[in-house]
């Protein structure tokens, strides 16, 4: 079946260092969404990418959708302690309303 | 809008008891999703509704789990009888309903079955 995989599972960085998480789908995606979940919180939508090769920025966060629309990445420049949390990518299952979530990358930031 | 509302926020019960989790989606949203999150299995979709109709319940673990959506503003997830392995955080989410739409999650219900 369709799978969405994320690496790494964990990343522990020093504040100020950069961070990247990668998302790979077994099938082509019509779009990909990114969510952030703070410790003890709930997933919160960050962004959606739709076009092949699309790049979007939100302050220190850069999101990219691969040319083949099967992979995506989230890059954080100069991490801050407020970036702590788990980052999930999610893609729709075929053409349904169902999102397949990746396993998430947990980011820890040392102050 | 108040966002997705879930109750209770925490539930502690004993094995064998019935548990009912409640969700109020964002007004105007046509799709509603129930997820379960555990350390071992991550975020799992249990069931989703579109226009109050269950579309896919393939993620429901077994017959002990049931979900209903009697109207556009309310849904329940029931576990009867509950077991310790059901301990998890249960999230409800809603979306406008097209497959490109983002999902808005509620704060979750942390369930502990002793």
Coordinates of N, CA, C and O in Angstrom, one line a residue, chain A residues 8-74:
Chain A
X8 N 15.3 12.1 9.5 CA 15.6 11.1 10.5 C 14.4 11.0 11.5 O 13.5 11.8 11.4
X9 N 14.4 10.0 12.3 CA 13.4 9.8 13.3 C 13.6 10.9 14.4 O 12.6 11.4 15.0
X10 N 14.8 11.1 14.8 CA 15.2 12.1 15.8 C 16.3 13.0 15.3 O 17.1 12.5 14.6
X11 N 16.3 14.2 15.8 CA 17.5 15.1 15.5 C 17.6 16.0 16.7 O 16.7 16.7 17.2
X12 N 18.9 16.0 17.3 CA 19.2 16.8 18.4 C 20.2 17.8 18.0 O 21.3 17.4 17.6
X13 N 19.9 19.1 18.0 CA 20.8 20.1 17.5 C 21.1 21.1 18.6 O 20.3 21.3 19.5
X14 N 22.2 21.9 18.4 CA 22.5 23.0 19.2 C 21.8 24.2 18.7 O 21.6 24.4 17.4
X15 N 21.2 25.0 19.6 CA 20.5 26.2 19.1 C 21.4 27.0 18.1 O 22.6 27.2 18.4
X16 N 20.8 27.4 17.0 CA 21.6 28.1 16.0 C 22.0 27.3 14.8 O 22.3 27.8 13.8
X17 N 22.0 25.9 15.1 CA 22.3 25.0 14.0 C 21.1 24.9 13.0 O 20.0 25.1 13.4
X18 N 21.4 24.4 11.8 CA 20.3 24.1 10.9 C 19.8 22.7 11.1 O 20.4 21.9 11.7
X19 N 18.6 22.5 10.6 CA 17.9 21.2 10.7 C 17.1 20.9 9.4 O 16.5 21.8 8.8
X20 N 17.2 19.7 9.0 CA 16.4 19.3 7.8 C 15.8 17.9 8.1 O 16.4 17.0 8.6
X21 N 14.5 17.8 7.7 CA 13.8 16.5 7.7 C 13.3 16.2 6.3 O 12.9 17.1 5.5
X22 N 13.4 14.9 5.9 CA 13.1 14.5 4.6 C 11.9 13.5 4.6 O 11.7 12.7 5.5
X23 N 11.1 13.7 3.6 CA 9.8 12.9 3.4 C 9.8 12.2 2.1 O 10.0 12.9 1.1
X24 N 9.5 10.9 2.0 CA 9.5 10.2 0.8 C 8.2 9.4 0.7 O 7.9 8.6 1.6
X25 N 7.6 9.5 -0.5 CA 6.4 8.7 -0.7 C 6.6 7.6 -1.7 O 7.4 7.7 -2.6
X26 N 5.9 6.5 -1.5 CA 6.0 5.4 -2.5 C 5.3 5.7 -3.8 O 5.5 5.0 -4.8
X27 N 4.4 6.6 -3.8 CA 3.7 7.0 -5.0 C 3.7 8.5 -5.2 O 4.0 9.3 -4.3
X28 N 3.4 9.0 -6.4 CA 3.3 10.4 -6.6 C 2.2 11.0 -5.9 O 1.1 10.4 -5.8
X29 N 2.4 12.2 -5.3 CA 1.4 12.9 -4.5 C 0.9 14.1 -5.2 O 1.6 14.8 -5.9
X30 N -0.4 14.3 -5.1 CA -1.0 15.5 -5.7 C -0.6 16.7 -4.9 O -0.5 17.8 -5.4
X31 N -0.4 16.5 -3.6 CA 0.1 17.6 -2.8 C 0.8 17.0 -1.5 O 0.6 15.8 -1.2
X32 N 1.5 17.8 -0.8 CA 2.1 17.4 0.4 C 1.8 18.5 1.5 O 1.9 19.7 1.2
X33 N 1.6 18.1 2.7 CA 1.3 19.0 3.8 C 2.3 18.7 4.9 O 2.8 17.6 5.1
X34 N 2.7 19.8 5.6 CA 3.5 19.7 6.8 C 2.8 20.1 8.0 O 2.1 21.2 8.0
X35 N 3.0 19.4 9.1 CA 2.4 19.7 10.4 C 3.5 19.7 11.4 O 4.5 19.0 11.3
X36 N 3.3 20.5 12.5 CA 4.2 20.5 13.6 C 3.4 20.2 14.9 O 2.3 20.7 15.1
X37 N 3.9 19.4 15.7 CA 3.3 19.0 17.0 C 4.3 19.3 18.1 O 5.3 18.7 18.2
X38 N 3.9 20.3 18.9 CA 4.7 20.6 20.1 C 4.5 19.5 21.1 O 3.5 18.8 21.2
X39 N 5.5 19.3 22.0 CA 5.3 18.3 23.1 C 4.1 18.5 23.9 O 3.8 19.6 24.3
X40 N 3.2 17.4 24.0 CA 2.0 17.5 24.7 C 0.9 18.2 23.9 O -0.2 18.4 24.4
X41 N 1.1 18.6 22.7 CA 0.1 19.3 21.9 C -0.4 18.5 20.8 O -0.3 17.3 20.8
X42 N -1.1 19.2 19.9 CA -1.7 18.5 18.7 C -1.1 19.0 17.4 O -0.5 20.0 17.4
X43 N -1.2 18.1 16.4 CA -0.6 18.6 15.1 C -1.2 19.9 14.6 O -2.4 20.0 14.6
X44 N -0.4 20.8 14.2 CA -0.8 22.1 13.6 C -0.3 22.2 12.2 O 0.9 22.0 12.0
X45 N -1.2 22.6 11.3 CA -0.8 22.7 9.9 C 0.2 23.8 9.7 O 0.0 24.9 10.3
X46 N 1.2 23.6 8.9 CA 2.2 24.6 8.6 C 2.0 25.1 7.2 O 2.0 26.3 7.0
X47 N 2.0 24.1 6.2 CA 2.0 24.6 4.9 C 1.6 23.4 3.9 O 1.6 22.3 4.3
X48 N 1.2 23.8 2.7 CA 0.8 22.8 1.7 C 1.6 23.1 0.5 O 1.6 24.3 0.0
X49 N 2.2 22.1 -0.2 CA 2.8 22.3 -1.5 C 2.1 21.5 -2.5 O 1.7 20.4 -2.3
X50 N 1.9 22.1 -3.7 CA 1.1 21.4 -4.7 C 1.9 21.2 -6.0 O 1.7 20.2 -6.7
X51 N 2.7 22.2 -6.4 CA 3.4 22.1 -7.7 C 4.7 21.4 -7.6 O 5.4 21.5 -6.6
X52 N 5.0 20.7 -8.7 CA 6.3 20.1 -8.8 C 7.4 21.1 -8.7 O 7.4 22.1 -9.3
X53 N 8.4 20.8 -7.8 CA 9.6 21.7 -7.6 C 9.3 22.9 -6.8 O 10.1 23.8 -6.6
X54 N 8.1 23.0 -6.2 CA 7.7 24.2 -5.5 C 8.5 24.4 -4.2 O 8.9 23.4 -3.6
X55 N 8.9 25.6 -4.0 CA 9.6 26.0 -2.8 C 8.8 27.1 -2.1 O 8.5 28.1 -2.7
X56 N 8.6 26.9 -0.8 CA 7.9 28.0 0.0 C 8.7 28.3 1.2 O 9.3 27.3 1.8
X57 N 8.7 29.5 1.7 CA 9.4 29.9 2.9 C 8.4 30.5 3.9 O 7.5 31.3 3.5
X58 N 8.7 30.2 5.1 CA 8.0 30.9 6.2 C 9.1 31.2 7.2 O 9.6 30.4 8.0
X59 N 9.5 32.5 7.2 CA 10.6 33.0 8.0 C 11.8 32.1 7.9 O 12.4 32.0 6.9
X60 N 12.2 31.3 8.9 CA 13.4 30.5 8.9 C 13.1 29.1 8.3 O 14.0 28.3 8.2
X61 N 11.9 28.8 8.0 CA 11.5 27.5 7.5 C 11.4 27.5 6.0 O 10.7 28.4 5.4
X62 N 12.0 26.5 5.3 CA 11.9 26.4 3.9 C 11.4 25.0 3.5 O 12.0 24.0 4.0
X63 N 10.4 25.0 2.7 CA 9.7 23.7 2.3 C 9.9 23.5 0.9 O 9.8 24.5 0.1
X64 N 10.2 22.3 0.5 CA 10.4 22.0 -0.9 C 9.7 20.7 -1.3 O 9.6 19.8 -0.6
X65 N 9.1 20.8 -2.5 CA 8.4 19.6 -3.1 C 9.2 19.1 -4.3 O 9.6 19.9 -5.1
X66 N 9.5 17.9 -4.3 CA 10.4 17.3 -5.4 C 9.8 17.4 -6.8 O 8.6 17.5 -6.9
X67 N 10.7 17.4 -7.7 CA 10.2 17.5 -9.1 C 9.3 16.3 -9.5 O 8.3 16.5 -10.3
X68 N 9.5 15.2 -9.0 CA 8.7 14.0 -9.3 C 7.5 13.9 -8.4 O 6.6 13.0 -8.5
X69 N 7.4 14.9 -7.4 CA 6.2 14.9 -6.5 C 6.1 13.7 -5.7 O 5.0 13.2 -5.3
X70 N 7.3 13.1 -5.3 CA 7.3 11.9 -4.5 C 8.1 12.2 -3.2 O 8.2 11.3 -2.3
X71 N 8.8 13.3 -3.1 CA 9.5 13.6 -1.9 C 9.4 15.1 -1.6 O 9.1 16.0 -2.4
X72 N 9.8 15.4 -0.3 CA 9.7 16.8 0.1 C 10.7 16.9 1.3 O 11.1 15.9 1.9
X73 N 11.0 18.2 1.6 CA 11.9 18.4 2.7 C 11.5 19.7 3.4 O 10.8 20.6 2.8
X74 N 11.8 19.7 4.7 CA 11.6 20.9 5.5 C 13.0 21.3 6.1 O 13.6 20.4 6.7

